[in-house]
mmCIF file of C-alpha atoms in Angstrom:
data_model
loop_
_atom_site.group_PDB
_atom_site.id
_atom_site.type_symbol
_atom_site.label_atom_id
_atom_site.label_comp_id
_atom_site.label_asym_id
_atom_site.label_seq_id
_atom_site.Cartn_x
_atom_site.Cartn_y
_atom_site.Cartn_z
ATOM 1 C CA MET A 1438 -0.095 0.451 -0.119
ATOM 2 C CA ASP A 1439 3.201 2.745 -0.995
ATOM 3 C CA GLY A 1440 1.613 6.139 -1.074
ATOM 4 C CA LEU A 1441 -1.543 5.297 0.996
ATOM 5 C CA VAL A 1442 -3.169 8.871 2.432
ATOM 6 C CA VAL A 1443 -3.048 7.969 6.607
ATOM 7 C CA ARG A 1444 -5.898 9.871 8.039
ATOM 8 C CA THR A 1445 -7.434 9.702 11.137
ATOM 9 C CA TYR A 1446 -11.466 7.943 10.733
ATOM 10 C CA GLU A 1447 -12.421 11.687 11.522
ATOM 11 C CA GLU A 1448 -10.415 12.999 8.666
ATOM 12 C CA GLU A 1449 -12.097 10.420 6.608
ATOM 13 C CA LEU A 1450 -15.183 11.172 6.945
ATOM 14 C CA LYS A 1451 -15.228 14.746 6.204
ATOM 15 C CA TYR A 1452 -14.985 13.105 2.453
ATOM 16 C CA LEU A 1453 -18.224 11.582 3.115
ATOM 17 C CA SER A 1454 -22.001 13.005 3.013
ATOM 18 C CA LYS A 1455 -25.256 11.593 3.665
ATOM 19 C CA ARG A 1456 -27.746 13.039 0.994
ATOM 20 C CA PRO A 1457 -31.071 14.679 2.711
ATOM 21 C CA GLY A 1458 -33.898 12.310 3.223
ATOM 22 C CA ALA A 1459 -31.994 9.978 0.968
ATOM 23 C CA PRO A 1460 -29.941 6.389 2.497
ATOM 24 C CA ILE A 1461 -27.298 7.881 -0.506
ATOM 25 C CA TRP A 1462 -23.954 8.664 0.332
ATOM 26 C CA ASP A 1463 -21.326 10.810 -1.653
ATOM 27 C CA VAL A 1464 -18.048 10.137 -1.249
ATOM 28 C CA ALA A 1465 -16.025 13.102 -2.536
ATOM 29 C CA ARG A 1466 -12.918 13.269 -4.965
ATOM 30 C CA GLY A 1467 -9.744 13.289 -2.886
ATOM 31 C CA PHE A 1468 -11.075 10.638 -0.683
ATOM 32 C CA VAL A 1469 -7.906 8.820 -2.392
ATOM 33 C CA PRO A 1470 -5.358 10.442 -4.462
ATOM 34 C CA ASN A 1471 -6.249 10.742 -8.190
ATOM 35 C CA MET A 1472 -10.103 10.034 -8.124
ATOM 36 C CA ARG A 1473 -11.534 11.522 -11.959
ATOM 37 C CA VAL A 1474 -14.673 10.866 -10.630
ATOM 38 C CA PRO A 1475 -16.942 10.865 -6.799
ATOM 39 C CA ALA A 1476 -18.764 7.760 -5.659
ATOM 40 C CA THR A 1477 -21.475 6.834 -4.272
ATOM 41 C CA LEU A 1478 -22.997 4.787 -1.951
ATOM 42 C CA TYR A 1479 -26.566 3.036 -1.598
ATOM 43 C CA VAL A 1480 -27.119 1.663 1.675
ATOM 44 C CA ASN A 1481 -29.734 1.847 4.443
ATOM 45 C CA ASP A 1482 -29.389 2.463 8.365
ATOM 46 C CA GLU A 1483 -29.051 -1.527 9.104
ATOM 47 C CA LEU A 1484 -26.041 -1.815 6.469
ATOM 48 C CA GLN A 1485 -24.820 1.184 6.664
ATOM 49 C CA SER A 1486 -23.042 0.301 10.088
ATOM 50 C CA LEU A 1487 -20.904 -2.781 8.348
ATOM 51 C CA VAL A 1488 -19.503 -0.448 5.901
ATOM 52 C CA PHE A 1489 -18.250 2.382 8.173
ATOM 53 C CA ASP A 1490 -16.869 -0.229 10.347
ATOM 54 C CA GLU A 1491 -14.802 -1.255 7.793
ATOM 55 C CA LEU A 1492 -13.522 2.304 7.142
ATOM 56 C CA ARG A 1493 -13.041 2.714 11.216
ATOM 57 C CA GLN A 1494 -11.173 -0.562 11.853
ATOM 58 C CA PHE A 1495 -8.551 0.280 8.844
ATOM 59 C CA CYS A 1496 -7.996 3.418 9.931
ATOM 60 C CA THR A 1497 -6.243 2.008 13.125
ATOM 61 C CA ALA A 1498 -2.424 1.111 12.601
ATOM 62 C CA ASP A 1499 -2.758 -2.547 13.242
ATOM 63 C CA SER A 1500 -5.302 -3.020 9.928
ATOM 64 C CA ARG A 1501 -3.795 -1.750 7.519
ATOM 65 C CA HIS A 1502 -2.010 -4.826 6.327
ATOM 66 C CA GLY A 1503 -5.298 -6.466 5.071
ATOM 67 C CA PHE A 1504 -7.726 -5.867 2.425
ATOM 68 C CA LEU A 1505 -8.401 -2.111 1.895
ATOM 69 C CA PRO A 1506 -12.590 -1.405 3.158
ATOM 70 C CA ALA A 1507 -14.864 -1.381 0.096
ATOM 71 C CA LEU A 1508 -15.259 2.574 0.762
ATOM 72 C CA LYS A 1509 -11.336 2.767 -0.601
ATOM 73 C CA GLN A 1510 -11.535 0.490 -3.101
ATOM 74 C CA MET A 1511 -15.045 2.108 -4.530
ATOM 75 C CA ALA A 1512 -12.531 5.343 -4.414
ATOM 76 C CA ASN A 1513 -10.151 3.475 -6.020
ATOM 77 C CA VAL A 1514 -12.502 2.326 -8.763
ATOM 78 C CA ALA A 1515 -13.247 6.369 -9.414
ATOM 79 C CA ALA A 1516 -9.983 6.640 -10.154
ATOM 80 C CA LEU A 1517 -9.304 4.347 -12.937
ATOM 81 C CA PRO A 1518 -9.042 5.592 -16.781
ATOM 82 C CA GLY A 1519 -12.103 6.000 -18.578
ATOM 83 C CA ILE A 1520 -15.060 5.635 -16.037
ATOM 84 C CA VAL A 1521 -18.388 7.568 -16.657
ATOM 85 C CA ARG A 1522 -19.446 9.577 -13.803
ATOM 86 C CA GLN A 1523 -19.158 7.829 -11.009
ATOM 87 C CA SER A 1524 -18.510 4.723 -8.647
ATOM 88 C CA ILE A 1525 -21.059 3.253 -7.565
ATOM 89 C CA GLY A 1526 -22.067 0.784 -4.200
ATOM 90 C CA LEU A 1527 -24.647 -0.914 -4.379
ATOM 91 C CA PRO A 1528 -26.588 -1.870 -0.611
ATOM 92 C CA ASP A 1529 -24.106 -5.262 -0.234
ATOM 93 C CA VAL A 1530 -21.071 -3.557 -0.889
ATOM 94 C CA HIS A 1531 -18.140 -4.818 1.166
ATOM 95 C CA SER A 1532 -14.341 -5.286 0.801
ATOM 96 C CA GLY A 1533 -13.114 -7.413 -2.442
ATOM 97 C CA TYR A 1534 -10.393 -7.515 -4.356
ATOM 98 C CA GLY A 1535 -9.265 -4.633 -6.606
ATOM 99 C CA PHE A 1536 -12.842 -3.084 -6.917
ATOM 100 C CA ALA A 1537 -15.222 -4.193 -4.019
ATOM 101 C CA ILE A 1538 -17.739 -6.572 -4.096
ATOM 102 C CA GLY A 1539 -21.282 -5.041 -5.387
ATOM 103 C CA ASN A 1540 -19.116 -2.122 -6.766
ATOM 104 C CA VAL A 1541 -20.086 -1.023 -10.116
ATOM 105 C CA ALA A 1542 -18.736 1.152 -12.616
ATOM 106 C CA ALA A 1543 -19.208 2.094 -16.122
ATOM 107 C CA PHE A 1544 -16.248 3.268 -18.836
ATOM 108 C CA ASP A 1545 -16.553 4.986 -21.827
ATOM 109 C CA MET A 1546 -14.896 2.490 -24.359
ATOM 110 C CA THR A 1547 -14.551 5.549 -27.185
ATOM 111 C CA ASP A 1548 -11.621 6.613 -24.909
ATOM 112 C CA PRO A 1549 -8.728 4.957 -25.561
ATOM 113 C CA ALA A 1550 -7.401 5.245 -21.991
ATOM 114 C CA ALA A 1551 -10.255 3.714 -20.837
ATOM 115 C CA VAL A 1552 -9.837 0.294 -18.926
ATOM 116 C CA VAL A 1553 -11.197 -3.016 -18.860
ATOM 117 C CA SER A 1554 -11.015 -3.995 -14.881
ATOM 118 C CA PRO A 1555 -11.502 -8.221 -14.090
ATOM 119 C CA GLY A 1556 -12.350 -6.949 -10.848
ATOM 120 C CA GLY A 1557 -15.046 -5.091 -12.028
ATOM 121 C CA VAL A 1558 -16.609 -8.415 -14.103
ATOM 122 C CA GLY A 1559 -15.356 -11.060 -11.961
ATOM 123 C CA PHE A 1560 -12.116 -13.384 -11.964
ATOM 124 C CA ASP A 1561 -13.714 -16.165 -12.467
ATOM 125 C CA ILE A 1562 -16.990 -16.998 -14.506
ATOM 126 C CA ASN A 1563 -17.613 -13.222 -15.138
ATOM 127 C CA CYS A 1564 -20.566 -13.189 -12.399
ATOM 128 C CA GLY A 1565 -23.046 -10.980 -13.043
ATOM 129 C CA VAL A 1566 -26.782 -10.287 -11.878
ATOM 130 C CA ARG A 1567 -30.483 -11.388 -13.073
ATOM 131 C CA LEU A 1568 -33.268 -9.645 -11.879
ATOM 132 C CA LEU A 1569 -36.486 -11.889 -12.361
ATOM 133 C CA ARG A 1570 -39.564 -9.728 -11.078
ATOM 134 C CA THR A 1571 -43.039 -11.215 -9.974
ATOM 135 C CA ASN A 1572 -46.746 -11.037 -9.273
ATOM 136 C CA LEU A 1573 -46.315 -11.246 -6.244
ATOM 137 C CA SER A 1574 -46.480 -8.920 -2.753
ATOM 138 C CA GLU A 1575 -44.873 -9.734 0.198
ATOM 139 C CA ALA A 1576 -48.471 -10.671 1.718
ATOM 140 C CA ASP A 1577 -48.565 -13.425 -0.635
ATOM 141 C CA VAL A 1578 -45.511 -15.192 0.040
ATOM 142 C CA ALA A 1579 -44.897 -14.305 4.029
ATOM 143 C CA PRO A 1580 -46.755 -17.432 5.005
ATOM 144 C CA VAL A 1581 -45.433 -19.857 2.293
ATOM 145 C CA LYS A 1582 -41.223 -18.746 2.582
ATOM 146 C CA GLU A 1583 -40.340 -21.104 4.265
ATOM 147 C CA GLN A 1584 -41.623 -23.514 1.614
ATOM 148 C CA LEU A 1585 -40.196 -21.428 -1.114
ATOM 149 C CA ALA A 1586 -36.772 -21.023 0.375
ATOM 150 C CA GLN A 1587 -36.858 -24.786 0.616
ATOM 151 C CA ALA A 1588 -37.911 -25.003 -3.248
ATOM 152 C CA LEU A 1589 -35.058 -23.024 -4.096
ATOM 153 C CA PHE A 1590 -32.392 -25.216 -2.475
ATOM 154 C CA ASP A 1591 -34.757 -28.414 -4.418
ATOM 155 C CA PHE A 1592 -34.524 -26.697 -7.454
ATOM 156 C CA ILE A 1593 -31.219 -25.146 -7.915
ATOM 157 C CA PRO A 1594 -28.209 -26.592 -7.123
ATOM 158 C CA VAL A 1595 -25.698 -24.564 -5.526
ATOM 159 C CA GLY A 1596 -22.189 -25.443 -3.364
ATOM 160 C CA VAL A 1597 -18.838 -26.783 -4.695
ATOM 161 C CA GLY A 1598 -18.872 -29.934 -6.648
ATOM 162 C CA SER A 1599 -22.928 -29.386 -7.263
ATOM 163 C CA GLN A 1600 -23.532 -30.395 -10.884
ATOM 164 C CA GLY A 1601 -25.977 -28.686 -12.562
ATOM 165 C CA VAL A 1602 -29.326 -30.430 -13.286
ATOM 166 C CA ILE A 1603 -29.237 -29.728 -17.763
ATOM 167 C CA PRO A 1604 -27.697 -33.095 -19.083
ATOM 168 C CA THR A 1605 -24.866 -31.737 -20.947
ATOM 169 C CA SER A 1606 -22.312 -33.383 -23.410
ATOM 170 C CA SER A 1607 -19.122 -31.692 -24.655
ATOM 171 C CA LEU A 1608 -21.077 -30.899 -28.030
ATOM 172 C CA ALA A 1609 -23.398 -29.243 -25.843
ATOM 173 C CA LEU A 1610 -21.411 -27.179 -24.106
ATOM 174 C CA GLN A 1611 -19.920 -25.860 -27.588
ATOM 175 C CA GLU A 1612 -23.130 -25.526 -28.606
ATOM 176 C CA ALA A 1613 -23.974 -23.472 -26.008
ATOM 177 C CA LEU A 1614 -20.623 -20.972 -26.183
ATOM 178 C CA GLU A 1615 -21.333 -20.547 -29.563
ATOM 179 C CA LEU A 1616 -24.882 -19.741 -29.646
ATOM 180 C CA GLY A 1617 -25.434 -18.563 -26.200
ATOM 181 C CA MET A 1618 -29.241 -17.668 -24.864
ATOM 182 C CA ASP A 1619 -30.659 -19.162 -28.396
ATOM 183 C CA TRP A 1620 -29.268 -22.683 -27.686
ATOM 184 C CA SER A 1621 -31.403 -22.550 -23.838
ATOM 185 C CA VAL A 1622 -34.390 -21.390 -26.001
ATOM 186 C CA ARG A 1623 -33.517 -24.209 -28.411
ATOM 187 C CA GLU A 1624 -33.619 -26.461 -25.587
ATOM 188 C CA GLY A 1625 -36.828 -25.213 -23.911
ATOM 189 C CA TYR A 1626 -34.286 -23.638 -21.019
ATOM 190 C CA ALA A 1627 -35.864 -20.012 -21.408
ATOM 191 C CA TRP A 1628 -38.344 -18.208 -23.694
ATOM 192 C CA ALA A 1629 -37.264 -15.966 -26.543
ATOM 193 C CA GLU A 1630 -38.794 -13.070 -25.034
ATOM 194 C CA ASP A 1631 -36.290 -13.235 -22.173
ATOM 195 C CA LYS A 1632 -33.495 -12.430 -25.290
ATOM 196 C CA GLU A 1633 -34.747 -8.307 -24.731
ATOM 197 C CA HIS A 1634 -33.629 -8.598 -21.421
ATOM 198 C CA CYS A 1635 -30.145 -9.600 -22.013
ATOM 199 C CA GLU A 1636 -27.260 -7.860 -23.181
ATOM 200 C CA GLU A 1637 -26.644 -8.612 -27.007
ATOM 201 C CA SER A 1638 -30.041 -10.339 -26.438
ATOM 202 C CA GLY A 1639 -28.179 -13.189 -25.069
ATOM 203 C CA ARG A 1640 -25.187 -14.090 -27.517
ATOM 204 C CA MET A 1641 -21.822 -12.295 -28.343
ATOM 205 C CA LEU A 1642 -21.594 -12.874 -31.672
ATOM 206 C CA ALA A 1643 -17.600 -12.060 -32.103
ATOM 207 C CA ALA A 1644 -17.504 -14.682 -28.830
ATOM 208 C CA ARG A 1645 -14.595 -17.683 -29.855
ATOM 209 C CA PRO A 1646 -15.369 -20.597 -27.705
ATOM 210 C CA GLU A 1647 -12.379 -22.598 -29.344
ATOM 211 C CA ALA A 1648 -10.051 -20.077 -27.290
ATOM 212 C CA VAL A 1649 -11.245 -21.912 -23.840
ATOM 213 C CA SER A 1650 -8.938 -24.666 -23.076
ATOM 214 C CA ALA A 1651 -10.121 -27.829 -22.835
ATOM 215 C CA ARG A 1652 -9.375 -27.876 -19.521
ATOM 216 C CA ALA A 1653 -11.348 -25.399 -18.530
ATOM 217 C CA LYS A 1654 -13.910 -26.657 -20.294
ATOM 218 C CA LYS A 1655 -14.126 -29.577 -18.842
ATOM 219 C CA ARG A 1656 -13.951 -28.353 -15.032
ATOM 220 C CA GLY A 1657 -17.354 -26.179 -16.690
ATOM 221 C CA LEU A 1658 -19.085 -28.788 -18.261
ATOM 222 C CA PRO A 1659 -20.671 -30.106 -14.949
ATOM 223 C CA GLN A 1660 -21.644 -26.702 -13.552
ATOM 224 C CA LEU A 1661 -24.066 -25.886 -16.055
ATOM 225 C CA GLY A 1662 -26.878 -24.835 -14.308
ATOM 226 C CA THR A 1663 -25.780 -24.407 -11.108
ATOM 227 C CA LEU A 1664 -25.965 -21.496 -8.931
ATOM 228 C CA GLY A 1665 -22.116 -21.882 -8.429
ATOM 229 C CA ALA A 1666 -20.262 -21.715 -4.937
ATOM 230 C CA GLY A 1667 -18.873 -18.869 -2.506
ATOM 231 C CA ASN A 1668 -20.011 -15.211 -3.153
ATOM 232 C CA HIS A 1669 -23.331 -16.735 -5.510
ATOM 233 C CA TYR A 1670 -26.812 -16.795 -4.368
ATOM 234 C CA ALA A 1671 -30.558 -16.275 -4.970
ATOM 235 C CA GLU A 1672 -32.531 -13.960 -2.806
ATOM 236 C CA VAL A 1673 -36.278 -13.258 -2.471
ATOM 237 C CA GLN A 1674 -36.508 -9.734 -2.073
ATOM 238 C CA VAL A 1675 -39.201 -7.415 -1.374
ATOM 239 C CA VAL A 1676 -39.494 -3.633 -2.446
ATOM 240 C CA GLU A 1677 -40.116 -1.433 0.332
ATOM 241 C CA ARG A 1678 -39.833 1.983 -1.412
ATOM 242 C CA ILE A 1679 -38.843 3.202 -4.735
ATOM 243 C CA PHE A 1680 -36.799 6.015 -4.838
ATOM 244 C CA ASP A 1681 -36.199 6.515 -9.112
ATOM 245 C CA LYS A 1682 -39.821 5.980 -10.530
ATOM 246 C CA SER A 1683 -38.436 5.691 -14.264
ATOM 247 C CA ALA A 1684 -35.404 3.576 -13.613
ATOM 248 C CA ALA A 1685 -37.727 1.036 -11.360
ATOM 249 C CA ALA A 1686 -40.407 1.259 -14.559
ATOM 250 C CA ALA A 1687 -37.950 -0.430 -16.368
ATOM 251 C CA MET A 1688 -37.218 -3.378 -14.567
ATOM 252 C CA GLY A 1689 -41.215 -3.583 -14.570
ATOM 253 C CA ILE A 1690 -41.589 -2.449 -10.957
ATOM 254 C CA GLU A 1691 -44.222 -0.309 -10.698
ATOM 255 C CA TRP A 1692 -45.391 -0.519 -6.894
ATOM 256 C CA GLU A 1693 -44.326 -1.041 -3.800
ATOM 257 C CA GLY A 1694 -44.606 -4.235 -1.140
#
């Protein structure tokens, strides 16, 4: 951590400000050196204490030898070339590798200096997030939430060594890599309209599956259709409050609860 600016916790807090009436914190430029844009953290009061505790512990002399706290990692991302507008921390943000886990940023690919960071897309399987909106309310789900949780465990393979429920041969895996979501639609694992809500309609035409090693394909073959292990999870969440109606409408979220 050569060149790390050493400040007390109280001094660090001077760079952080909470927006009135909203669970949003702004991290000003200067929180770490060379920030090109500010950082923004979306977090409620319950999770806020965890994020700030990371920073408080880091400010003690014997804590500067481990991972940087999420707020510092978000600010470091704000210093990367080509970043657009801000570095964003989602409500579950916590310390990660380079990028904080739950840290999101956009980069302008027309900028010749812009970067593509492995830390921003996942070091292993390009972890992503998918939102499935239901027409259910919290009142509908609450009486059966235990059964629902068990059903998710029963039907979604998860954990180290788990195998997918999709019977896949080496040939089928190759086709899945080449065709992307078109393969899933053809095999009955997705609806055609699902493609409308995926990047590049679920298929990267410039992808080169032949560049993936045979060893990697062998390891990935039994995992197709699993949730994975580690920091991968499926959640059932409730929309308690809508802050941005236009953004919510784009995801089909129209009412609270």
